[in-house]
Amino acid sequence: MKLRNTFFVAASLAVLAFGSCRQHPGESVSRDILYYSATRIDTEGYVFFKSVHAKVVQETQLAKEVQSAQASPKAKEIAAKVIDTYQGVASDLESYAREHYVVLPDAATPPFSVPHHFHPDSLGSFNSEAYIAHVQHEQEGILEQFGRAERNTAKSLRSYAKEKLPAVRELFVLAGGQEDQGAHH
């Protein structure tokens, strides 16, 4: 009888200890953290793939909307450059991400929709100034990510970033951004 009680207590403690290790509904554990250990890339590379891919897809789709709407010539010029610069980048990133076991496109990325502050006004004109400011802001973030990727430990990612970085810089400057001359080598 005593052996059976001891076994029962030990089994109960084991169930309690191992049961507390699994994620329960309602617990918030970042889904991204779960992927880090399953990839062949460091954290910066992982963040590069996820953030740049999402931004490139969004920016390309937004640029296509600007191209089809009434907008200023400057906004259309920038939109054309965005499309030209990023047209194949999403598929390139998906290919490189597969090599490093990073899942792209991210299922958590919301579907594209034109942000409310860009919607055409009553005359059908796109808010060109807001779009140009948006592109400049987004390019600054993408430029930073490409700069980090240029120094990444993964050789293929480093090479790709070095190849694409000049075009990203050019787009940033076209949108009115000023690159810090001392920031790159």
Short mmCIF file of N, CA and C in Angstrom, two decimals:
data_model
loop_
_atom_site.label_atom_id
_atom_site.label_comp_id
_atom_site.label_asym_id
_atom_site.label_seq_id
_atom_site.Cartn_x
_atom_site.Cartn_y
_atom_site.Cartn_z
N MET A 1 0.82 -1.18 0.00
CA MET A 1 0.00 0.00 0.00
C MET A 1 0.87 1.26 0.00
N LYS A 2 1.92 1.24 0.83
CA LYS A 2 2.80 2.38 0.92
C LYS A 2 3.52 2.61 -0.42
N LEU A 3 3.92 1.53 -1.10
CA LEU A 3 4.59 1.63 -2.39
C LEU A 3 3.65 2.23 -3.44
N ARG A 4 2.37 1.84 -3.40
CA ARG A 4 1.41 2.37 -4.35
C ARG A 4 1.18 3.85 -4.10
N ASN A 5 1.11 4.31 -2.87
CA ASN A 5 0.95 5.73 -2.54
C ASN A 5 2.18 6.53 -3.00
N THR A 6 3.37 5.95 -2.79
CA THR A 6 4.59 6.62 -3.21
C THR A 6 4.62 6.77 -4.74
N PHE A 7 4.22 5.69 -5.42
CA PHE A 7 4.18 5.73 -6.87
C PHE A 7 3.17 6.77 -7.35
N PHE A 8 2.01 6.84 -6.72
CA PHE A 8 0.98 7.80 -7.08
C PHE A 8 1.47 9.22 -6.90
N VAL A 9 2.12 9.51 -5.79
CA VAL A 9 2.65 10.85 -5.52
C VAL A 9 3.72 11.21 -6.55
N ALA A 10 4.62 10.26 -6.86
CA ALA A 10 5.69 10.52 -7.83
C ALA A 10 5.10 10.78 -9.21
N ALA A 11 4.11 9.98 -9.58
CA ALA A 11 3.48 10.16 -10.89
C ALA A 11 2.75 11.50 -10.96
N SER A 12 2.10 11.89 -9.89
CA SER A 12 1.39 13.16 -9.85
C SER A 12 2.34 14.33 -9.98
N LEU A 13 3.47 14.26 -9.29
CA LEU A 13 4.47 15.32 -9.37
C LEU A 13 5.07 15.40 -10.78
N ALA A 14 5.29 14.26 -11.41
CA ALA A 14 5.84 14.24 -12.76
C ALA A 14 4.86 14.88 -13.74
N VAL A 15 3.58 14.54 -13.62
CA VAL A 15 2.57 15.13 -14.49
C VAL A 15 2.49 16.64 -14.26
N LEU A 16 2.53 17.05 -13.03
CA LEU A 16 2.48 18.47 -12.70
C LEU A 16 3.70 19.20 -13.25
N ALA A 17 4.88 18.62 -13.08
CA ALA A 17 6.12 19.26 -13.53
C ALA A 17 6.17 19.34 -15.05
N PHE A 18 5.88 18.25 -15.74
CA PHE A 18 5.96 18.26 -17.19
C PHE A 18 4.78 18.97 -17.82
N GLY A 19 3.66 18.98 -17.19
CA GLY A 19 2.49 19.67 -17.71
C GLY A 19 2.65 21.18 -17.68
N SER A 20 3.46 21.68 -16.77
CA SER A 20 3.65 23.12 -16.69
C SER A 20 4.59 23.63 -17.78
N CYS A 21 5.26 22.75 -18.49
CA CYS A 21 6.22 23.16 -19.52
C CYS A 21 5.56 23.51 -20.84
N ARG A 22 4.38 23.04 -21.08
CA ARG A 22 3.76 23.31 -22.37
C ARG A 22 2.98 24.62 -22.34
N GLN A 23 2.83 25.20 -23.52
CA GLN A 23 2.11 26.46 -23.62
C GLN A 23 0.62 26.19 -23.54
N HIS A 24 -0.05 26.93 -22.70
CA HIS A 24 -1.48 26.79 -22.51
C HIS A 24 -2.21 27.87 -23.29
N PRO A 25 -3.44 27.62 -23.67
CA PRO A 25 -4.21 28.64 -24.39
C PRO A 25 -4.24 29.93 -23.58
N GLY A 26 -4.06 31.04 -24.28
CA GLY A 26 -4.09 32.33 -23.61
C GLY A 26 -2.71 32.84 -23.22
N GLU A 27 -1.70 31.96 -23.17
CA GLU A 27 -0.36 32.41 -22.85
C GLU A 27 0.23 33.08 -24.08
N SER A 28 0.92 34.16 -23.86
CA SER A 28 1.51 34.85 -25.00
C SER A 28 3.01 34.60 -25.03
N VAL A 29 3.40 33.72 -25.90
CA VAL A 29 4.81 33.47 -26.17
C VAL A 29 5.01 33.88 -27.61
N SER A 30 5.98 34.73 -27.84
CA SER A 30 6.21 35.21 -29.20
C SER A 30 6.46 34.03 -30.13
N ARG A 31 5.66 33.97 -31.17
CA ARG A 31 5.78 32.91 -32.17
C ARG A 31 7.14 32.99 -32.85
N ASP A 32 7.68 34.20 -33.00
CA ASP A 32 8.98 34.35 -33.66
C ASP A 32 10.09 33.69 -32.86
N ILE A 33 10.01 33.75 -31.54
CA ILE A 33 11.06 33.15 -30.72
C ILE A 33 11.13 31.65 -30.97
N LEU A 34 9.99 31.04 -31.24
CA LEU A 34 9.97 29.61 -31.49
C LEU A 34 10.73 29.24 -32.76
N TYR A 35 10.81 30.15 -33.72
CA TYR A 35 11.50 29.87 -34.98
C TYR A 35 13.01 30.04 -34.90
N TYR A 36 13.50 30.86 -33.99
CA TYR A 36 14.93 31.14 -33.94
C TYR A 36 15.77 29.86 -33.84
N SER A 37 15.37 28.93 -33.02
CA SER A 37 16.18 27.74 -32.82
C SER A 37 16.12 26.77 -33.99
N ALA A 38 15.19 26.98 -34.91
CA ALA A 38 15.04 26.05 -36.02
C ALA A 38 15.64 26.59 -37.32
N THR A 39 16.30 27.72 -37.28
CA THR A 39 16.86 28.31 -38.49
C THR A 39 18.36 28.13 -38.54
N ARG A 40 18.90 28.39 -39.72
CA ARG A 40 20.35 28.34 -39.92
C ARG A 40 20.91 29.75 -40.06
N ILE A 41 20.35 30.68 -39.34
CA ILE A 41 20.78 32.08 -39.45
C ILE A 41 20.72 32.69 -38.06
N ASP A 42 21.53 33.71 -37.85
CA ASP A 42 21.50 34.38 -36.56
C ASP A 42 20.27 35.27 -36.45
N THR A 43 20.09 35.87 -35.30
CA THR A 43 18.90 36.67 -35.03
C THR A 43 18.79 37.85 -35.98
N GLU A 44 19.90 38.53 -36.25
CA GLU A 44 19.84 39.68 -37.16
C GLU A 44 19.42 39.24 -38.57
N GLY A 45 19.91 38.10 -39.02
CA GLY A 45 19.52 37.60 -40.33
C GLY A 45 18.04 37.26 -40.36
N TYR A 46 17.56 36.66 -39.29
CA TYR A 46 16.14 36.31 -39.19
C TYR A 46 15.27 37.57 -39.25
N VAL A 47 15.66 38.58 -38.47
CA VAL A 47 14.91 39.84 -38.46
C VAL A 47 14.97 40.50 -39.84
N PHE A 48 16.13 40.44 -40.48
CA PHE A 48 16.26 40.98 -41.84
C PHE A 48 15.25 40.34 -42.77
N PHE A 49 15.24 39.02 -42.82
CA PHE A 49 14.32 38.32 -43.72
C PHE A 49 12.88 38.71 -43.45
N LYS A 50 12.47 38.63 -42.20
CA LYS A 50 11.07 38.88 -41.85
C LYS A 50 10.67 40.33 -42.12
N SER A 51 11.45 41.28 -41.63
CA SER A 51 11.05 42.69 -41.74
C SER A 51 11.19 43.22 -43.16
N VAL A 52 12.29 42.92 -43.82
CA VAL A 52 12.49 43.45 -45.16
C VAL A 52 11.50 42.83 -46.14
N HIS A 53 11.26 41.55 -46.03
CA HIS A 53 10.30 40.91 -46.93
C HIS A 53 8.92 41.56 -46.78
N ALA A 54 8.47 41.72 -45.56
CA ALA A 54 7.15 42.32 -45.34
C ALA A 54 7.10 43.74 -45.90
N LYS A 55 8.15 44.52 -45.65
CA LYS A 55 8.15 45.91 -46.13
C LYS A 55 8.24 45.97 -47.65
N VAL A 56 9.04 45.14 -48.24
CA VAL A 56 9.20 45.15 -49.70
C VAL A 56 7.88 44.81 -50.38
N VAL A 57 7.18 43.82 -49.87
CA VAL A 57 5.89 43.44 -50.45
C VAL A 57 4.90 44.59 -50.31
N GLN A 58 4.80 45.16 -49.12
CA GLN A 58 3.87 46.26 -48.87
C GLN A 58 4.20 47.48 -49.73
N GLU A 59 5.49 47.85 -49.76
CA GLU A 59 5.90 49.04 -50.51
C GLU A 59 5.69 48.88 -52.01
N THR A 60 5.94 47.70 -52.54
CA THR A 60 5.74 47.47 -53.97
C THR A 60 4.25 47.57 -54.31
N GLN A 61 3.40 46.98 -53.48
CA GLN A 61 1.97 47.06 -53.74
C GLN A 61 1.45 48.49 -53.61
N LEU A 62 1.95 49.22 -52.62
CA LEU A 62 1.54 50.61 -52.45
C LEU A 62 2.02 51.45 -53.64
N ALA A 63 3.22 51.20 -54.12
CA ALA A 63 3.74 51.93 -55.28
C ALA A 63 2.89 51.67 -56.52
N LYS A 64 2.41 50.46 -56.67
CA LYS A 64 1.53 50.15 -57.81
C LYS A 64 0.22 50.92 -57.70
N GLU A 65 -0.27 51.10 -56.47
CA GLU A 65 -1.49 51.89 -56.27
C GLU A 65 -1.23 53.35 -56.65
N VAL A 66 -0.07 53.88 -56.28
CA VAL A 66 0.27 55.27 -56.62
C VAL A 66 0.37 55.42 -58.13
N GLN A 67 0.96 54.44 -58.79
CA GLN A 67 1.10 54.49 -60.24
C GLN A 67 -0.26 54.53 -60.94
N SER A 68 -1.25 53.86 -60.37
CA SER A 68 -2.56 53.80 -61.01
C SER A 68 -3.48 54.94 -60.59
N ALA A 69 -3.09 55.74 -59.61
CA ALA A 69 -3.93 56.84 -59.12
C ALA A 69 -3.41 58.17 -59.65
N GLN A 70 -4.18 59.21 -59.41
CA GLN A 70 -3.71 60.56 -59.72
C GLN A 70 -2.77 60.97 -58.60
N ALA A 71 -1.54 61.27 -58.96
CA ALA A 71 -0.54 61.69 -57.98
C ALA A 71 0.42 62.64 -58.66
N SER A 72 1.21 63.31 -57.86
CA SER A 72 2.18 64.26 -58.41
C SER A 72 3.24 63.51 -59.22
N PRO A 73 3.88 64.20 -60.15
CA PRO A 73 4.95 63.55 -60.93
C PRO A 73 6.07 63.00 -60.04
N LYS A 74 6.40 63.71 -58.96
CA LYS A 74 7.46 63.24 -58.05
C LYS A 74 7.04 61.95 -57.38
N ALA A 75 5.79 61.86 -56.92
CA ALA A 75 5.30 60.65 -56.27
C ALA A 75 5.30 59.48 -57.25
N LYS A 76 4.91 59.75 -58.50
CA LYS A 76 4.92 58.68 -59.51
C LYS A 76 6.34 58.24 -59.84
N GLU A 77 7.29 59.19 -59.86
CA GLU A 77 8.69 58.85 -60.11
C GLU A 77 9.23 57.96 -59.00
N ILE A 78 8.92 58.32 -57.77
CA ILE A 78 9.37 57.52 -56.63
C ILE A 78 8.71 56.15 -56.64
N ALA A 79 7.42 56.12 -56.94
CA ALA A 79 6.71 54.83 -57.00
C ALA A 79 7.31 53.92 -58.07
N ALA A 80 7.66 54.50 -59.21
CA ALA A 80 8.29 53.70 -60.27
C ALA A 80 9.64 53.16 -59.82
N LYS A 81 10.39 53.96 -59.08
CA LYS A 81 11.69 53.53 -58.58
C LYS A 81 11.52 52.43 -57.52
N VAL A 82 10.50 52.55 -56.69
CA VAL A 82 10.22 51.51 -55.69
C VAL A 82 9.94 50.18 -56.40
N ILE A 83 9.09 50.23 -57.40
CA ILE A 83 8.75 49.01 -58.14
C ILE A 83 10.00 48.44 -58.81
N ASP A 84 10.77 49.32 -59.45
CA ASP A 84 11.99 48.88 -60.14
C ASP A 84 13.00 48.27 -59.15
N THR A 85 13.13 48.88 -58.00
CA THR A 85 14.12 48.41 -57.01
C THR A 85 13.70 47.10 -56.35
N TYR A 86 12.41 46.97 -56.03
CA TYR A 86 11.97 45.85 -55.20
C TYR A 86 11.18 44.77 -55.94
N GLN A 87 10.98 44.93 -57.23
CA GLN A 87 10.15 43.96 -57.96
C GLN A 87 10.55 42.51 -57.71
N GLY A 88 11.82 42.16 -57.79
CA GLY A 88 12.25 40.78 -57.60
C GLY A 88 12.80 40.47 -56.24
N VAL A 89 12.87 41.48 -55.36
CA VAL A 89 13.50 41.28 -54.05
C VAL A 89 12.70 40.30 -53.18
N ALA A 90 11.39 40.37 -53.22
CA ALA A 90 10.58 39.47 -52.38
C ALA A 90 10.86 38.02 -52.72
N SER A 91 10.88 37.69 -54.02
CA SER A 91 11.15 36.30 -54.39
C SER A 91 12.60 35.92 -54.09
N ASP A 92 13.54 36.87 -54.24
CA ASP A 92 14.95 36.61 -53.85
C ASP A 92 15.03 36.27 -52.37
N LEU A 93 14.37 37.08 -51.55
CA LEU A 93 14.41 36.85 -50.10
C LEU A 93 13.78 35.52 -49.74
N GLU A 94 12.70 35.15 -50.41
CA GLU A 94 12.06 33.87 -50.14
C GLU A 94 13.02 32.73 -50.46
N SER A 95 13.76 32.86 -51.53
CA SER A 95 14.72 31.83 -51.92
C SER A 95 15.86 31.72 -50.89
N TYR A 96 16.44 32.86 -50.53
CA TYR A 96 17.51 32.85 -49.53
C TYR A 96 16.99 32.36 -48.18
N ALA A 97 15.77 32.75 -47.84
CA ALA A 97 15.19 32.34 -46.56
C ALA A 97 15.03 30.82 -46.49
N ARG A 98 14.63 30.20 -47.60
CA ARG A 98 14.50 28.74 -47.63
C ARG A 98 15.83 28.07 -47.31
N GLU A 99 16.92 28.63 -47.84
CA GLU A 99 18.25 28.07 -47.57
C GLU A 99 18.57 28.09 -46.07
N HIS A 100 18.02 29.07 -45.37
CA HIS A 100 18.31 29.24 -43.94
C HIS A 100 17.16 28.79 -43.05
N TYR A 101 16.20 28.09 -43.62
CA TYR A 101 15.04 27.56 -42.89
C TYR A 101 14.21 28.65 -42.21
N VAL A 102 14.05 29.76 -42.88
CA VAL A 102 13.17 30.83 -42.41
C VAL A 102 11.94 30.80 -43.30
N VAL A 103 10.77 30.80 -42.69
CA VAL A 103 9.51 30.69 -43.43
C VAL A 103 9.07 32.07 -43.92
N LEU A 104 8.99 32.21 -45.24
CA LEU A 104 8.48 33.42 -45.88
C LEU A 104 7.53 32.99 -46.98
N PRO A 105 6.50 33.72 -47.26
CA PRO A 105 6.04 34.88 -46.53
C PRO A 105 5.47 34.49 -45.17
N ASP A 106 5.52 35.43 -44.27
CA ASP A 106 5.05 35.19 -42.91
C ASP A 106 3.52 35.15 -42.92
N ALA A 107 2.98 34.08 -42.38
CA ALA A 107 1.52 33.92 -42.35
C ALA A 107 0.84 34.99 -41.51
N ALA A 108 1.58 35.60 -40.60
CA ALA A 108 0.99 36.62 -39.73
C ALA A 108 0.94 38.00 -40.38
N THR A 109 1.53 38.15 -41.56
CA THR A 109 1.51 39.44 -42.24
C THR A 109 0.09 39.72 -42.73
N PRO A 110 -0.44 40.88 -42.36
CA PRO A 110 -1.80 41.19 -42.79
C PRO A 110 -1.85 41.41 -44.31
N PRO A 111 -2.99 41.16 -44.91
CA PRO A 111 -3.11 41.40 -46.36
C PRO A 111 -2.94 42.89 -46.66
N PHE A 112 -2.51 43.19 -47.86
CA PHE A 112 -2.27 44.58 -48.25
C PHE A 112 -3.55 45.37 -48.29
N SER A 113 -3.49 46.58 -47.78
CA SER A 113 -4.54 47.57 -47.97
C SER A 113 -3.87 48.93 -47.93
N VAL A 114 -4.39 49.84 -48.71
CA VAL A 114 -3.82 51.18 -48.75
C VAL A 114 -4.11 51.86 -47.41
N PRO A 115 -3.06 52.37 -46.74
CA PRO A 115 -3.29 53.07 -45.46
C PRO A 115 -4.25 54.24 -45.65
N HIS A 116 -5.03 54.51 -44.64
CA HIS A 116 -6.10 55.51 -44.75
C HIS A 116 -5.59 56.91 -45.11
N HIS A 117 -4.41 57.27 -44.68
CA HIS A 117 -3.91 58.62 -44.95
C HIS A 117 -3.40 58.79 -46.38
N PHE A 118 -3.41 57.74 -47.18
CA PHE A 118 -3.03 57.84 -48.60
C PHE A 118 -4.24 57.78 -49.51
N HIS A 119 -5.39 57.45 -48.98
CA HIS A 119 -6.57 57.29 -49.83
C HIS A 119 -6.80 58.55 -50.65
N PRO A 120 -7.21 58.36 -51.88
CA PRO A 120 -7.47 59.52 -52.72
C PRO A 120 -8.53 60.44 -52.11
N ASP A 121 -8.36 61.74 -52.36
CA ASP A 121 -9.35 62.70 -51.87
C ASP A 121 -10.58 62.68 -52.78
N SER A 122 -11.48 63.63 -52.59
CA SER A 122 -12.73 63.64 -53.35
C SER A 122 -12.50 63.83 -54.85
N LEU A 123 -11.35 64.39 -55.22
CA LEU A 123 -11.03 64.57 -56.64
C LEU A 123 -10.27 63.37 -57.21
N GLY A 124 -10.01 62.37 -56.38
CA GLY A 124 -9.32 61.18 -56.83
C GLY A 124 -7.81 61.28 -56.80
N SER A 125 -7.29 62.33 -56.17
CA SER A 125 -5.84 62.52 -56.09
C SER A 125 -5.27 61.81 -54.88
N PHE A 126 -4.18 61.13 -55.10
CA PHE A 126 -3.46 60.44 -54.03
C PHE A 126 -2.72 61.49 -53.20
N ASN A 127 -2.58 61.29 -51.91
CA ASN A 127 -1.86 62.23 -51.05
C ASN A 127 -0.35 62.05 -51.30
N SER A 128 0.17 62.78 -52.26
CA SER A 128 1.55 62.62 -52.72
C SER A 128 2.58 62.96 -51.66
N GLU A 129 2.36 64.04 -50.92
CA GLU A 129 3.33 64.43 -49.90
C GLU A 129 3.44 63.38 -48.80
N ALA A 130 2.30 62.85 -48.40
CA ALA A 130 2.32 61.80 -47.37
C ALA A 130 3.00 60.55 -47.90
N TYR A 131 2.77 60.24 -49.16
CA TYR A 131 3.40 59.06 -49.75
C TYR A 131 4.91 59.21 -49.81
N ILE A 132 5.39 60.36 -50.25
CA ILE A 132 6.84 60.60 -50.34
C ILE A 132 7.48 60.51 -48.96
N ALA A 133 6.84 61.11 -47.95
CA ALA A 133 7.37 61.04 -46.58
C ALA A 133 7.37 59.59 -46.08
N HIS A 134 6.35 58.86 -46.43
CA HIS A 134 6.25 57.45 -46.04
C HIS A 134 7.39 56.64 -46.67
N VAL A 135 7.62 56.83 -47.96
CA VAL A 135 8.68 56.09 -48.65
C VAL A 135 10.02 56.41 -48.02
N GLN A 136 10.26 57.68 -47.74
CA GLN A 136 11.53 58.07 -47.11
C GLN A 136 11.71 57.36 -45.77
N HIS A 137 10.67 57.35 -44.97
CA HIS A 137 10.72 56.70 -43.65
C HIS A 137 10.97 55.20 -43.79
N GLU A 138 10.22 54.54 -44.66
CA GLU A 138 10.35 53.09 -44.83
C GLU A 138 11.71 52.72 -45.42
N GLN A 139 12.21 53.55 -46.33
CA GLN A 139 13.52 53.26 -46.93
C GLN A 139 14.63 53.38 -45.91
N GLU A 140 14.47 54.28 -44.97
CA GLU A 140 15.47 54.41 -43.90
C GLU A 140 15.57 53.10 -43.11
N GLY A 141 14.42 52.51 -42.79
CA GLY A 141 14.41 51.23 -42.08
C GLY A 141 14.97 50.09 -42.91
N ILE A 142 14.60 50.04 -44.19
CA ILE A 142 15.09 48.99 -45.08
C ILE A 142 16.59 49.15 -45.30
N LEU A 143 17.03 50.40 -45.45
CA LEU A 143 18.46 50.67 -45.62
C LEU A 143 19.26 50.21 -44.42
N GLU A 144 18.73 50.46 -43.23
CA GLU A 144 19.40 50.00 -42.01
C GLU A 144 19.51 48.47 -41.98
N GLN A 145 18.43 47.80 -42.35
CA GLN A 145 18.45 46.34 -42.36
C GLN A 145 19.44 45.78 -43.39
N PHE A 146 19.49 46.40 -44.57
CA PHE A 146 20.47 45.95 -45.58
C PHE A 146 21.90 46.22 -45.10
N GLY A 147 22.10 47.34 -44.40
CA GLY A 147 23.43 47.63 -43.85
C GLY A 147 23.86 46.58 -42.83
N ARG A 148 22.93 46.15 -42.01
CA ARG A 148 23.24 45.09 -41.04
C ARG A 148 23.50 43.77 -41.74
N ALA A 149 22.69 43.48 -42.76
CA ALA A 149 22.85 42.22 -43.49
C ALA A 149 24.19 42.18 -44.23
N GLU A 150 24.68 43.35 -44.60
CA GLU A 150 25.96 43.44 -45.30
C GLU A 150 27.11 42.96 -44.41
N ARG A 151 26.88 42.94 -43.11
CA ARG A 151 27.90 42.48 -42.15
C ARG A 151 27.50 41.18 -41.47
N ASN A 152 26.50 40.49 -42.01
CA ASN A 152 26.00 39.27 -41.39
C ASN A 152 27.00 38.13 -41.50
N THR A 153 26.84 37.14 -40.65
CA THR A 153 27.74 35.98 -40.66
C THR A 153 27.45 35.03 -41.81
N ALA A 154 26.26 35.09 -42.39
CA ALA A 154 25.91 34.23 -43.52
C ALA A 154 26.45 34.85 -44.81
N LYS A 155 27.34 34.15 -45.46
CA LYS A 155 28.01 34.67 -46.66
C LYS A 155 27.02 35.02 -47.77
N SER A 156 26.03 34.17 -48.01
CA SER A 156 25.07 34.43 -49.09
C SER A 156 24.25 35.69 -48.80
N LEU A 157 23.87 35.89 -47.55
CA LEU A 157 23.12 37.08 -47.17
C LEU A 157 23.99 38.33 -47.30
N ARG A 158 25.23 38.24 -46.88
CA ARG A 158 26.18 39.36 -47.01
C ARG A 158 26.34 39.77 -48.47
N SER A 159 26.54 38.80 -49.34
CA SER A 159 26.72 39.08 -50.77
C SER A 159 25.47 39.72 -51.37
N TYR A 160 24.31 39.19 -51.03
CA TYR A 160 23.06 39.73 -51.55
C TYR A 160 22.87 41.17 -51.09
N ALA A 161 23.12 41.44 -49.82
CA ALA A 161 22.96 42.80 -49.29
C ALA A 161 23.91 43.77 -49.99
N LYS A 162 25.15 43.36 -50.19
CA LYS A 162 26.12 44.23 -50.89
C LYS A 162 25.67 44.53 -52.31
N GLU A 163 25.06 43.56 -52.95
CA GLU A 163 24.58 43.73 -54.32
C GLU A 163 23.41 44.72 -54.38
N LYS A 164 22.48 44.64 -53.44
CA LYS A 164 21.26 45.44 -53.46
C LYS A 164 21.38 46.80 -52.76
N LEU A 165 22.35 46.95 -51.90
CA LEU A 165 22.47 48.17 -51.09
C LEU A 165 22.56 49.46 -51.91
N PRO A 166 23.31 49.52 -53.00
CA PRO A 166 23.37 50.78 -53.76
C PRO A 166 22.00 51.23 -54.29
N ALA A 167 21.19 50.30 -54.77
CA ALA A 167 19.86 50.65 -55.27
C ALA A 167 18.95 51.13 -54.14
N VAL A 168 19.06 50.52 -52.97
CA VAL A 168 18.26 50.94 -51.82
C VAL A 168 18.68 52.34 -51.38
N ARG A 169 19.98 52.59 -51.37
CA ARG A 169 20.48 53.95 -51.02
C ARG A 169 19.96 54.99 -52.02
N GLU A 170 20.02 54.65 -53.29
CA GLU A 170 19.57 55.56 -54.34
C GLU A 170 18.09 55.90 -54.16
N LEU A 171 17.28 54.92 -53.86
CA LEU A 171 15.85 55.14 -53.63
C LEU A 171 15.63 56.02 -52.40
N PHE A 172 16.37 55.78 -51.34
CA PHE A 172 16.26 56.59 -50.12
C PHE A 172 16.57 58.06 -50.42
N VAL A 173 17.62 58.32 -51.17
CA VAL A 173 18.00 59.69 -51.52
C VAL A 173 16.95 60.31 -52.44
N LEU A 174 16.43 59.55 -53.40
CA LEU A 174 15.40 60.05 -54.30
C LEU A 174 14.16 60.49 -53.52
N ALA A 175 13.85 59.77 -52.44
CA ALA A 175 12.67 60.10 -51.62
C ALA A 175 12.95 61.27 -50.67
N GLY A 176 14.16 61.83 -50.73
CA GLY A 176 14.48 62.99 -49.90
C GLY A 176 15.29 62.69 -48.67
N GLY A 177 15.67 61.44 -48.51
CA GLY A 177 16.50 61.06 -47.35
C GLY A 177 17.94 61.48 -47.53
N GLN A 178 18.60 61.73 -46.42
CA GLN A 178 20.00 62.07 -46.47
C GLN A 178 20.76 61.04 -45.68
N GLU A 179 21.62 60.33 -46.39
CA GLU A 179 22.38 59.26 -45.76
C GLU A 179 23.53 59.88 -44.99
N ASP A 180 23.78 59.35 -43.80
CA ASP A 180 24.89 59.78 -42.98
C ASP A 180 26.18 59.28 -43.64
N GLN A 181 26.98 60.19 -44.14
CA GLN A 181 28.18 59.82 -44.89
C GLN A 181 29.20 59.05 -44.06
N GLY A 182 29.21 59.24 -42.76
CA GLY A 182 30.16 58.53 -41.91
C GLY A 182 29.66 57.18 -41.46
N ALA A 183 28.43 56.83 -41.83
CA ALA A 183 27.83 55.60 -41.31
C ALA A 183 28.25 54.36 -42.06
N HIS A 184 28.68 54.51 -43.31
CA HIS A 184 29.08 53.32 -44.06
C HIS A 184 30.56 53.40 -44.43
N HIS A 185 31.07 52.29 -44.84
CA HIS A 185 32.52 52.21 -45.10
C HIS A 185 32.83 52.35 -46.55
#
